[in-house]
mmCIF file of C-alpha atoms in Angstrom:
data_model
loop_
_atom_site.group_PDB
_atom_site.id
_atom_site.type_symbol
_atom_site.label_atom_id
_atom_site.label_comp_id
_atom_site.label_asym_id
_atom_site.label_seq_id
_atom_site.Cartn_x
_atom_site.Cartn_y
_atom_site.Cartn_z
ATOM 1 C CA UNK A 1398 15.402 28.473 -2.911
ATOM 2 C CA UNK A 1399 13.195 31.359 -1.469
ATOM 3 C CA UNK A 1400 12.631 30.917 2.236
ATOM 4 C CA UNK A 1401 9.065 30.375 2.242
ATOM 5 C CA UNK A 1402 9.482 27.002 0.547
ATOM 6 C CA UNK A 1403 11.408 25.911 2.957
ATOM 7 C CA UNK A 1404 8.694 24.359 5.041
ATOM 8 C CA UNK A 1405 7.785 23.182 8.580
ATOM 9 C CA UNK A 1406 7.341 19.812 6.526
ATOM 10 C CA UNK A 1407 11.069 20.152 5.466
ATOM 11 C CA UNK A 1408 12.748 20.360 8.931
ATOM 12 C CA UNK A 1409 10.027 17.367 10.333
ATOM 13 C CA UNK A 1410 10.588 15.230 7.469
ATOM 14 C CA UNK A 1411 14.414 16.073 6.816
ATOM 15 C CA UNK A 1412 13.773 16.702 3.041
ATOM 16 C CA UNK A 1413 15.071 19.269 0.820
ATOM 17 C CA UNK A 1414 11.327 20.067 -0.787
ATOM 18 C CA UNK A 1415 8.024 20.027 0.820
ATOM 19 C CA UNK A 1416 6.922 17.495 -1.562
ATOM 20 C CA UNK A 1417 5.228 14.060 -0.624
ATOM 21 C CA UNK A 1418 4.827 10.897 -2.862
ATOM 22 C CA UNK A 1419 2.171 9.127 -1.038
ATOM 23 C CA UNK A 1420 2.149 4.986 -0.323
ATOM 24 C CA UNK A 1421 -0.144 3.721 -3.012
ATOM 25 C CA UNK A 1422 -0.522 0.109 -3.413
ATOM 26 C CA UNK A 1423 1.282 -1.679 -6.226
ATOM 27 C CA UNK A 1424 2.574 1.487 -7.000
ATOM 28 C CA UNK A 1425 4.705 3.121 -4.286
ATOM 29 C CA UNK A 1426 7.394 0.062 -4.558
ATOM 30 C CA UNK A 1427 11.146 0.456 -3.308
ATOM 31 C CA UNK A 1428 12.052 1.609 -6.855
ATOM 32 C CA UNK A 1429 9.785 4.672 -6.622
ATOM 33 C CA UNK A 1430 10.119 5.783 -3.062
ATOM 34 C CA UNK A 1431 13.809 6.154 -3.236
ATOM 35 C CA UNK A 1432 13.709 7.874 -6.384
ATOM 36 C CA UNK A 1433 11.564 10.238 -4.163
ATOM 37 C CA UNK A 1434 13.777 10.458 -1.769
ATOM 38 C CA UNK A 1435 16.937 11.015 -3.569
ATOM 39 C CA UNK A 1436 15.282 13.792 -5.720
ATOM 40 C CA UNK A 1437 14.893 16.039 -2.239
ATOM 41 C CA UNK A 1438 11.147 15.039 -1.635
ATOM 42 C CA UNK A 1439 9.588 12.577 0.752
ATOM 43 C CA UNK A 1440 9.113 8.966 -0.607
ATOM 44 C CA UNK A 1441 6.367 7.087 1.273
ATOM 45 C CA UNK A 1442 6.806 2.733 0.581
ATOM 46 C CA UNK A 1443 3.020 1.568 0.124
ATOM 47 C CA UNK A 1444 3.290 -1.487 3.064
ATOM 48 C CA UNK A 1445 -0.429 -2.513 2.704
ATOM 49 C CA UNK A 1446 -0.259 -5.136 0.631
ATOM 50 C CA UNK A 1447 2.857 -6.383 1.826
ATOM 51 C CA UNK A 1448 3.611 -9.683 3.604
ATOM 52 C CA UNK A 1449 6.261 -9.012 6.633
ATOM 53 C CA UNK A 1450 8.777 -10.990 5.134
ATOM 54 C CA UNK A 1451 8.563 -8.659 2.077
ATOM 55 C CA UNK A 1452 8.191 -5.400 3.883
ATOM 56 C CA UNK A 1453 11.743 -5.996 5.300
ATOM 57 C CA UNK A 1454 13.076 -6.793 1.731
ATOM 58 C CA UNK A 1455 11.690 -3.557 0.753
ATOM 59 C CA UNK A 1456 13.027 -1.235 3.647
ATOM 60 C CA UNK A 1457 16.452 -2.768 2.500
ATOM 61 C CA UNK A 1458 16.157 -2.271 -1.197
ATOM 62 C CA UNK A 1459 14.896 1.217 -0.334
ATOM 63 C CA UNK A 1460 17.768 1.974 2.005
ATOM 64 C CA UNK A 1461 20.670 0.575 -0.644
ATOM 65 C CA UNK A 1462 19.368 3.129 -2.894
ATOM 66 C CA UNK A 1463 19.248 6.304 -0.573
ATOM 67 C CA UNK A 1464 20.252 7.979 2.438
ATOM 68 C CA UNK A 1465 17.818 9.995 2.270
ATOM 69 C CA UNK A 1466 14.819 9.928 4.857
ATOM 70 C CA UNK A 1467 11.540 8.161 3.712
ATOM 71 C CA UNK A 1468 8.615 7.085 5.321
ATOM 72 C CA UNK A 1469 6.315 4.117 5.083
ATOM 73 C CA UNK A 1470 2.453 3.851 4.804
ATOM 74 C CA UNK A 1471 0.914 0.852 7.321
ATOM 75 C CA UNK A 1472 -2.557 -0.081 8.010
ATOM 76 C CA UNK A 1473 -3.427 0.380 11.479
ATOM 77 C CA UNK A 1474 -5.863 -2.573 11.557
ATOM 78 C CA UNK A 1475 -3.489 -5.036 10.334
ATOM 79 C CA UNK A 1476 -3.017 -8.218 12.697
ATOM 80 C CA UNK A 1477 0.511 -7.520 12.720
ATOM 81 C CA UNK A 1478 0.581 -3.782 13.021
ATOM 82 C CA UNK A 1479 2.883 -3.567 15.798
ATOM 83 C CA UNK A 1480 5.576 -5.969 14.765
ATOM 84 C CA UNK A 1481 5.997 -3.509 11.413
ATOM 85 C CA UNK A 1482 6.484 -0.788 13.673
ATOM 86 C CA UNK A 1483 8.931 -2.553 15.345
ATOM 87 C CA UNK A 1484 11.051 -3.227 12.071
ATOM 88 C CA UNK A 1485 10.294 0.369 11.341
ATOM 89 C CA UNK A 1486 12.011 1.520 14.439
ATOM 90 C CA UNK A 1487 14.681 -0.944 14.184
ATOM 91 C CA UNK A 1488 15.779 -0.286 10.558
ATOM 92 C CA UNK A 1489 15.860 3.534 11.116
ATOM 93 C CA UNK A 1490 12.702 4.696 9.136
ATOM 94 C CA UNK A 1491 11.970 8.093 8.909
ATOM 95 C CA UNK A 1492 7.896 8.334 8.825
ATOM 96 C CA UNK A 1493 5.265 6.022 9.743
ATOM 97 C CA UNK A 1494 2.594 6.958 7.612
ATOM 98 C CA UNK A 1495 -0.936 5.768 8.473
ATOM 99 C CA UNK A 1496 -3.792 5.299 5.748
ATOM 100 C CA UNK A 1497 -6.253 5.011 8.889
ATOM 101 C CA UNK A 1498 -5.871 6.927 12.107
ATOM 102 C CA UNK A 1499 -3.807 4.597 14.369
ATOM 103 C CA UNK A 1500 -4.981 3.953 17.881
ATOM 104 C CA UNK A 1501 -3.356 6.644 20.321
ATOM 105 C CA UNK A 1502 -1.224 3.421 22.112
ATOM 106 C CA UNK A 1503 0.167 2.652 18.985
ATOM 107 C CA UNK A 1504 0.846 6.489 18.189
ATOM 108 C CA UNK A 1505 2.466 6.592 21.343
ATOM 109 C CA UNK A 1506 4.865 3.593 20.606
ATOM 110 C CA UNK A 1507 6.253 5.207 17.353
ATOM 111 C CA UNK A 1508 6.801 8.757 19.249
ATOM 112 C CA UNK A 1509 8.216 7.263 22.096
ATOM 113 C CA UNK A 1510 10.910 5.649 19.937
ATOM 114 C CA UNK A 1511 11.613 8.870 17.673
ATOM 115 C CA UNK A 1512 9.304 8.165 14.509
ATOM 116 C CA UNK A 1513 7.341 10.859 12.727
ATOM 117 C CA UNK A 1514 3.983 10.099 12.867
ATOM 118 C CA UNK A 1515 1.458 10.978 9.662
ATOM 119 C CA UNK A 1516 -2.108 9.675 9.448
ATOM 120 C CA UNK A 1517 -3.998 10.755 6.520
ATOM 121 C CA UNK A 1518 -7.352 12.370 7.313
ATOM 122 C CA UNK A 1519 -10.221 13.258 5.383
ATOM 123 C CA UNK A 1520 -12.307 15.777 7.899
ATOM 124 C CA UNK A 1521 -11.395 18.022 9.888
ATOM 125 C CA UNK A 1522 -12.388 16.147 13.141
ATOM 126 C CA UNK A 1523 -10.364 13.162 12.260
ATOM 127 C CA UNK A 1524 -7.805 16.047 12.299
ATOM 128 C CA UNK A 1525 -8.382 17.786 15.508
ATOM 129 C CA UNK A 1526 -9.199 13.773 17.198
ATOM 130 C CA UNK A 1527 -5.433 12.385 15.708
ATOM 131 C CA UNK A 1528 -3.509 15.767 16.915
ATOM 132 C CA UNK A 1529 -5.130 15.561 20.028
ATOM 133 C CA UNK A 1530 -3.374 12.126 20.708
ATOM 134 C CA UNK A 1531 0.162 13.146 19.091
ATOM 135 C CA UNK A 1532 0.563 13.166 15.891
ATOM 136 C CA UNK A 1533 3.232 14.969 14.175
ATOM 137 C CA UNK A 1534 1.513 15.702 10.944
ATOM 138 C CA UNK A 1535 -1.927 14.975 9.013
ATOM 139 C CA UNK A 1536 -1.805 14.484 5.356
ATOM 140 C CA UNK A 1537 -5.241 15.969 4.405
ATOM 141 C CA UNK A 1538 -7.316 14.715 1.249
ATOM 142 C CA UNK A 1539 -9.792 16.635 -0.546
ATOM 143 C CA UNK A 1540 -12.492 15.000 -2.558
ATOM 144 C CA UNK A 1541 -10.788 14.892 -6.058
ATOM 145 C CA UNK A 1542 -8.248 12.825 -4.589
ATOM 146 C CA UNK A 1543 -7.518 9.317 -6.140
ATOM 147 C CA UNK A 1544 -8.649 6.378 -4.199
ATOM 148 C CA UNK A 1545 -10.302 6.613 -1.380
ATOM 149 C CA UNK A 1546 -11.686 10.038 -0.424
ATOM 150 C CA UNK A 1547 -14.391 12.431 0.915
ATOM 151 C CA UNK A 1548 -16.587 14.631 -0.498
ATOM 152 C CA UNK A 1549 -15.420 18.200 0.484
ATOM 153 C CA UNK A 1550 -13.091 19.535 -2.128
ATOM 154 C CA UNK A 1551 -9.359 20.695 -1.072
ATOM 155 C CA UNK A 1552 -9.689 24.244 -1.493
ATOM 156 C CA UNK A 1553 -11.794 24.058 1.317
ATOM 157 C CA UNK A 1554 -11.075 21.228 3.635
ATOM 158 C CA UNK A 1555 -7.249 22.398 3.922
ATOM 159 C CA UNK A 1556 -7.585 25.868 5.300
ATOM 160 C CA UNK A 1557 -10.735 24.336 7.384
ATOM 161 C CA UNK A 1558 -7.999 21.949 8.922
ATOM 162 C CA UNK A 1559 -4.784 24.293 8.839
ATOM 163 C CA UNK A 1560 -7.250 26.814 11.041
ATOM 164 C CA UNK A 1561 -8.087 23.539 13.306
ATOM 165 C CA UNK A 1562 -4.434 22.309 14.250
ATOM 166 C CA UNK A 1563 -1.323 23.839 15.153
ATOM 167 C CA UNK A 1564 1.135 20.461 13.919
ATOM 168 C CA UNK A 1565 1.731 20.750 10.117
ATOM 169 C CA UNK A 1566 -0.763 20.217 7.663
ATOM 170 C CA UNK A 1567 0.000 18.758 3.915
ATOM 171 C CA UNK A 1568 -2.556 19.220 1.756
ATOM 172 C CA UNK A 1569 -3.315 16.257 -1.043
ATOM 173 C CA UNK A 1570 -6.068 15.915 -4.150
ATOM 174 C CA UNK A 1571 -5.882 18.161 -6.706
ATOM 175 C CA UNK A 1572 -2.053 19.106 -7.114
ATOM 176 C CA UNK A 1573 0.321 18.421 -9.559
ATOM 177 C CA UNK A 1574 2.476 21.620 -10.174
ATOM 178 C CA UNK A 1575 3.940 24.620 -8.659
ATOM 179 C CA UNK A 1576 1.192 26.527 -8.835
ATOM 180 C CA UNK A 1577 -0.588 23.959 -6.620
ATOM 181 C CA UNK A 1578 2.192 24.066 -3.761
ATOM 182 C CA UNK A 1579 2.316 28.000 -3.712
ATOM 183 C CA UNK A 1580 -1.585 27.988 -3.378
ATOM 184 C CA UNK A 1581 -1.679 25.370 -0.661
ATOM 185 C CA UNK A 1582 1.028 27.189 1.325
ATOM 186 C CA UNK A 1583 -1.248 30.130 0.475
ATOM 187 C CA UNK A 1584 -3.934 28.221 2.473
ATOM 188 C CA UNK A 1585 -1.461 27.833 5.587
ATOM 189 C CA UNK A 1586 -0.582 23.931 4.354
ATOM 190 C CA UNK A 1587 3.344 23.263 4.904
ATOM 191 C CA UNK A 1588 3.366 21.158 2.047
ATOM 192 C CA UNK A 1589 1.653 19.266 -0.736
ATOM 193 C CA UNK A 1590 1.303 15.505 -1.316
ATOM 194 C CA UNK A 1591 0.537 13.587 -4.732
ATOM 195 C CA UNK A 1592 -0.671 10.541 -5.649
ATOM 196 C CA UNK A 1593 -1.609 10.729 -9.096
ATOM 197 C CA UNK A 1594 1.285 12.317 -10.305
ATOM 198 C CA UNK A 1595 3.567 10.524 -9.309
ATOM 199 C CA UNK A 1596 2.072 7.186 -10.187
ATOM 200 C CA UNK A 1597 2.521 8.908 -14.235
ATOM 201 C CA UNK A 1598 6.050 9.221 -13.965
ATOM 202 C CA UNK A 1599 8.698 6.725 -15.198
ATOM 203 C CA UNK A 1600 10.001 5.812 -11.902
ATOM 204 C CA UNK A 1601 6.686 4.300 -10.917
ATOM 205 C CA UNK A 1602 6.046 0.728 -11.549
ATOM 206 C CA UNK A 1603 2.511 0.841 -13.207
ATOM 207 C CA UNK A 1604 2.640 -0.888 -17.011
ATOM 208 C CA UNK A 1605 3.227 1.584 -19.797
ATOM 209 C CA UNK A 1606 -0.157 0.666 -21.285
ATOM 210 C CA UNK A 1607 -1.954 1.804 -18.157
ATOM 211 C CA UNK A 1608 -0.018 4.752 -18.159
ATOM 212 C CA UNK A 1609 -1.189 5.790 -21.452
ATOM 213 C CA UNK A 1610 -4.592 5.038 -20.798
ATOM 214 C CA UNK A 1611 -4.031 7.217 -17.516
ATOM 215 C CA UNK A 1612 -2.640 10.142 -20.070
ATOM 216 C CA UNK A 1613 -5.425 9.700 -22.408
ATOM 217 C CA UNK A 1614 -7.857 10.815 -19.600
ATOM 218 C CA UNK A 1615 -9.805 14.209 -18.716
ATOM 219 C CA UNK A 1616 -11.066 15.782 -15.486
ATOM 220 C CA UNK A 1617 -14.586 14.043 -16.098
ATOM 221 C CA UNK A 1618 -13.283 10.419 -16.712
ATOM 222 C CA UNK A 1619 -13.302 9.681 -13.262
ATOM 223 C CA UNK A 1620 -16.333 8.207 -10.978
ATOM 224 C CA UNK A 1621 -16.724 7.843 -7.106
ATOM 225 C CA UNK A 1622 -17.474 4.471 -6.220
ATOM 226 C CA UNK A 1623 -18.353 2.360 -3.221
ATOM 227 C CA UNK A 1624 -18.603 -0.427 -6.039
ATOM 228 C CA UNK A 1625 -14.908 -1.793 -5.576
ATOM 229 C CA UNK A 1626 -14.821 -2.863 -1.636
ATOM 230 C CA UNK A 1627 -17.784 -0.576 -0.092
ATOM 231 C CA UNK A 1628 -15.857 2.615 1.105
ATOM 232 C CA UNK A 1629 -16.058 5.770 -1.273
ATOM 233 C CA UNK A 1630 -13.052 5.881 -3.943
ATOM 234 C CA UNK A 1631 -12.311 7.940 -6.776
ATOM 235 C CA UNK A 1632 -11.328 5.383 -9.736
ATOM 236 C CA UNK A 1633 -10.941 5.662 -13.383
ATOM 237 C CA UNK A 1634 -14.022 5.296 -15.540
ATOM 238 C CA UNK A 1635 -12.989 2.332 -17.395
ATOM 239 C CA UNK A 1636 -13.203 -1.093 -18.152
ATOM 240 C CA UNK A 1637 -14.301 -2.951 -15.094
ATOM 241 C CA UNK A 1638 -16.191 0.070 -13.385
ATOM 242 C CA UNK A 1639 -18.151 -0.156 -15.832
ATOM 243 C CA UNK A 1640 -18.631 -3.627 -15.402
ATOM 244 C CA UNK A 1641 -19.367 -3.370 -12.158
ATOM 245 C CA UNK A 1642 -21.845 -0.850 -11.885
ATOM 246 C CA UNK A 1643 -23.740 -3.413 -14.071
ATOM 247 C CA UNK A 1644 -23.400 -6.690 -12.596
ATOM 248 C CA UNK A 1645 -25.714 -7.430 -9.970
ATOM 249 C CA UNK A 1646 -25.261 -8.664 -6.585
ATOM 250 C CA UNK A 1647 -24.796 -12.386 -6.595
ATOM 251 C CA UNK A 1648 -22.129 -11.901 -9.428
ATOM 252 C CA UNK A 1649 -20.740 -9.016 -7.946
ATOM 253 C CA UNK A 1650 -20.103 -11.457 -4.854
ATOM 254 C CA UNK A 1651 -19.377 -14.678 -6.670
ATOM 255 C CA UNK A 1652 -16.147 -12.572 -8.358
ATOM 256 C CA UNK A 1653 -15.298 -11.326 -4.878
ATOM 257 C CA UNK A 1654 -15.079 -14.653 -3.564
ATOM 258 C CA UNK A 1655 -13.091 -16.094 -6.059
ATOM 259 C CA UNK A 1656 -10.603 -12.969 -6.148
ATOM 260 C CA UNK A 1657 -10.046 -13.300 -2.326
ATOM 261 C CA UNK A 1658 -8.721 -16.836 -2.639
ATOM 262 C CA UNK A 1659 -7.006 -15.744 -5.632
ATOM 263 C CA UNK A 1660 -4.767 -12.907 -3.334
ATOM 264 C CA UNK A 1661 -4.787 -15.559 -0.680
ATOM 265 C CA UNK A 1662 -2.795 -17.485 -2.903
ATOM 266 C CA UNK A 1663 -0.291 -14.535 -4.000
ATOM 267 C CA UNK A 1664 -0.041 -13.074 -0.664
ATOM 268 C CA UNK A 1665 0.255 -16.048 1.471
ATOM 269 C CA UNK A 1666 -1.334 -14.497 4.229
ATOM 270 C CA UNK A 1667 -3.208 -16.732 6.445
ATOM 271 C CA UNK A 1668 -7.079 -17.619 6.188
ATOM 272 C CA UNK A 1669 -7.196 -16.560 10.102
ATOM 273 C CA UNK A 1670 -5.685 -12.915 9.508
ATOM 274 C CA UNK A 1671 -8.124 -12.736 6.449
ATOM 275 C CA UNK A 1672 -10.993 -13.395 8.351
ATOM 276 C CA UNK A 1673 -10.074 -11.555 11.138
ATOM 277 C CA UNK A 1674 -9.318 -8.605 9.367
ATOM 278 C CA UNK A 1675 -12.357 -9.062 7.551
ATOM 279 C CA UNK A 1676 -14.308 -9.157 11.009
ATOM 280 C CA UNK A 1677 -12.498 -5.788 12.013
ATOM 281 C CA UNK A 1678 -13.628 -4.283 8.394
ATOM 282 C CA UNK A 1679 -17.203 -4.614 8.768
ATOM 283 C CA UNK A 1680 -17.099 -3.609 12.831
ATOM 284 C CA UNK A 1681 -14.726 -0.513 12.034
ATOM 285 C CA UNK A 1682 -16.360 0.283 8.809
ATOM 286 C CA UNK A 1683 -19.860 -0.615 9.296
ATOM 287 C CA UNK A 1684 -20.483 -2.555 6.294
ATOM 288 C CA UNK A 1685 -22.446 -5.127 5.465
ATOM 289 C CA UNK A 1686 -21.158 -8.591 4.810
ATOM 290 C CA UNK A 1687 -21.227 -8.224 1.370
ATOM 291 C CA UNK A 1688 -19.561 -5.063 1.156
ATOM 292 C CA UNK A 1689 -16.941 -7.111 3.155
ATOM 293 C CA UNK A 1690 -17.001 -9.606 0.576
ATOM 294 C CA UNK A 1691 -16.660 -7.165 -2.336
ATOM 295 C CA UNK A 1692 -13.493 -5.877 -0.639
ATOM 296 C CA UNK A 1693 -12.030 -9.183 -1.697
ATOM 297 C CA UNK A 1694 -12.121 -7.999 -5.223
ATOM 298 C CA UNK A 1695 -9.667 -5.059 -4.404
ATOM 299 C CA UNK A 1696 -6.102 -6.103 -4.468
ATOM 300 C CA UNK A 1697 -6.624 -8.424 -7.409
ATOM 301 C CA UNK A 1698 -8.590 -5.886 -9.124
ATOM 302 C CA UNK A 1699 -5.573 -3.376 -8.671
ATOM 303 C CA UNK A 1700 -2.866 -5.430 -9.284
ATOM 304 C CA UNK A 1701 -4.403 -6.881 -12.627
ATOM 305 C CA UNK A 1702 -4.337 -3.107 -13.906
ATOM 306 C CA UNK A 1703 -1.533 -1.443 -12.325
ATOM 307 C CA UNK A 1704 1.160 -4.163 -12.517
ATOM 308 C CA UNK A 1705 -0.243 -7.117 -15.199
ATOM 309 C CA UNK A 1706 -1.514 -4.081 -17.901
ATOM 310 C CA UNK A 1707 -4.808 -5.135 -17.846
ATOM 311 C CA UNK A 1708 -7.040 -2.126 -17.608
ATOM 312 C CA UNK A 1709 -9.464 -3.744 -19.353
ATOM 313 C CA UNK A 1710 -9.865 -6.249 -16.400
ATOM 314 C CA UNK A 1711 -8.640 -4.878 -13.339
ATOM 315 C CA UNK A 1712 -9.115 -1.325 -11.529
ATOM 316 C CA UNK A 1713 -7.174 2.206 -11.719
ATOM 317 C CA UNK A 1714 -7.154 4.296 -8.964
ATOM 318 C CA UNK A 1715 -7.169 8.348 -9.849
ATOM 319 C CA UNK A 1716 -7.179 11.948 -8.826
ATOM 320 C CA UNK A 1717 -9.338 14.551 -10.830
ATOM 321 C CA UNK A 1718 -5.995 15.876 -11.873
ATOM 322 C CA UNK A 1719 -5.379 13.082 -13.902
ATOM 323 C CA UNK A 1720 -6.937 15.543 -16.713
ATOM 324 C CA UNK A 1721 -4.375 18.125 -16.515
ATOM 325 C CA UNK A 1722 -1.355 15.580 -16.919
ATOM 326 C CA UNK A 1723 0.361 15.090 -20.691
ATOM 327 C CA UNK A 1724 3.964 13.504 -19.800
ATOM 328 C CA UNK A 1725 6.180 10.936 -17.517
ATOM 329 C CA UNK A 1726 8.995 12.972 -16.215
ATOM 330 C CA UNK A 1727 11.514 10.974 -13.674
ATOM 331 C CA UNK A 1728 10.713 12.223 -10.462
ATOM 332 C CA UNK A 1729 13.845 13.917 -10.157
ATOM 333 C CA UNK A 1730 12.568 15.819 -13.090
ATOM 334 C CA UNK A 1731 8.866 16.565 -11.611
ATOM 335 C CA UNK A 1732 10.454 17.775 -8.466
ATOM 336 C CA UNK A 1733 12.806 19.941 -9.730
ATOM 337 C CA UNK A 1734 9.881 21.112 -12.059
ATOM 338 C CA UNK A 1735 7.390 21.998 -9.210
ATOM 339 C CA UNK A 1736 10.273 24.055 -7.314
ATOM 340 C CA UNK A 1737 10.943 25.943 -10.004
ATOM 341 C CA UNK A 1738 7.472 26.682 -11.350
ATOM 342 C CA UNK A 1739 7.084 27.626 -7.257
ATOM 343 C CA UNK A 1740 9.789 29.860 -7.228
ATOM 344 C CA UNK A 1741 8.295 31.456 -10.971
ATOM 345 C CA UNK A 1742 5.094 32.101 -9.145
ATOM 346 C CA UNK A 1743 6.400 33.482 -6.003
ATOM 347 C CA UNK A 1744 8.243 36.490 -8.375
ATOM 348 C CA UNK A 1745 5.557 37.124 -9.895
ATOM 349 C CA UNK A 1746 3.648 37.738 -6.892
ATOM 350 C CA UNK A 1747 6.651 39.653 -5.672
ATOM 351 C CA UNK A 1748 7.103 37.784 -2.933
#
């Protein structure tokens, strides 16, 4: 492998490629992480959506499948936050991946007992604010990212961040070959991270009839939405977006409401952490009660599509570069793919 692919993100990480499967929910399961993992990349478990009782079945189900490092993605404003970082350090996980920059006492708990710590940013002051208080690495999102996302595109947020920070940057929305990862390491990024692609492979979870509908997409069959919980997201233009965008606000709400008990059921998380996570939403978010309530329709929306096949009623998240995908390699085969493409690229340029 030519030197220069050899990454900052490789040595931090201890991976073989400086390749990142990010921790999306319902889709970044056990199954898919490790497969990550033991194809030389970094697996990230999706722990959102996960009860604590199943969060430590998955670290173990992970961990019987590789010894390979991995990380795993928690929500920093979830009542429990620092108990999962406790199993974290106790089970021996690599990377404590943050969908939300964690508070700097909570950064400083995962340092202080050897974790690698990775929010994922969207600006480059979240950037600067997050590396100022210890981070190891960002994970930085351009606009055609899948879920949710800014508005400034990658090929200009990334070198507006790399220029910013001095830990190592990994630059995510928009890549899904080798040409990607040479031009991000182009841009100073020690790495890419996908979302998108890795959700259309065959060791992701997501029904084969959403796949296909995924694969029958284009570049301009996706839609940025506040419609689905209030915060900007880049979704599929199907089925129930479309719906949405049409119902009006009492239904809109009345849906919410019933999906929230619905996931209180599946989940079994407590009315009290509900409500007081739904308190910390709309203080930390700034939204309005309703948007709060809409957020209820999220996980139910999400799992309906991605793991019961139902695109027709549920909700797809997507990168732009959904358009420029025609196959479901393994990820073993994607990886290997990307590296060599990389290396193609790199002789050409004669490097």
């Amino acid at each position: 492998m030519t030197a220069v692919l050899h990454t900052r993100a490789c040595e931090l990480f201890g991976v073989k490629y400086p390749i990142v499967q990010t921790g999306m929910g319902y889709v970044s399961d056990p199954a898919l992480t490790a497969a990550t993992a033991n194809a030389g990349g970094l697996g990230i478990l999706s722990a959102g959506l996960l009860s604590y009782e199943e969060l430590v079945t998955a670290i173990e189900t992970i961990q019987a499948k590789t010894d390979n490092p991995f990380g795993v993605n928690i929500r920093a404003d979830q009542p429990d936050v620092e108990r999962r970082i406790d199993l974290l350090i106790s089970t021996g996980v690599k990377v404590a991946s943050f969908a939300l920059a964690p508070r700097q006492d909570l950064i400083a708990k995962c340092k202080d007992a050897g974790l690698v710590v990775v929010p994922s940013i969207g600006a480059r002051r979240h950037a600067e604010k997050v590396a100022a208080w210890g981070v190891d690495a960002v994970i930085v999102q351009g606009g055609e990212g899948g879920g949710h996302t800014g508005g400034v595109p990658t090929s200009l947020l990334l070198p507006q961040v790399v220029d910013a920070v001095d830990i190592p940057v990994i630059g995510a929305g928009g890549f899904f070959d080798g040409r990607g990862l040479v031009a991000a390491l182009s841009y100073g990024a020690a790495g890419i991270a996908m979302g998108t692609r890795f959700l259309l492979t065959t060791d992701s979870p997501v029904a084969q009839a959403v796949k296909e509908v995924y694969l029958s997409k284009t570049v301009n069959d996706t839609v940025l939405t506040t419609e689905v919980d209030g915060v900007p997201q880049r979704v599929l233009r199907a089925g129930t977006i479309d719906r949405l965008l049409r119902t009006s606000g009492p239904g809109r709400l009345l849906r919410a409401a019933r999906n929230g008990v619905a996931f209180q059921k599946i989940s079994g998380t407590r009315w009290s952490d509900i409500i007081r996570e739904g308190l910390a939403m709309k203080k930390s978010r700034d939204l309005t009660w309703s948007q709060v309530v809409m957020a209820a329709n999220a996980p139910m929306l999400y799992r309906a599509a991605l793991l019961e096949g139902r695109p027709d009623i549920g909700v797809m998240a997507t990168g732009q570069v959904v358009g420029l995908i025609d196959d479901l390699p393994s990820c073993r085969e994607l990886i290997d793919r990307i590296m060599a493409e990389a290396e193609d690229v790199l002789r050409r340029l004669g490097a």
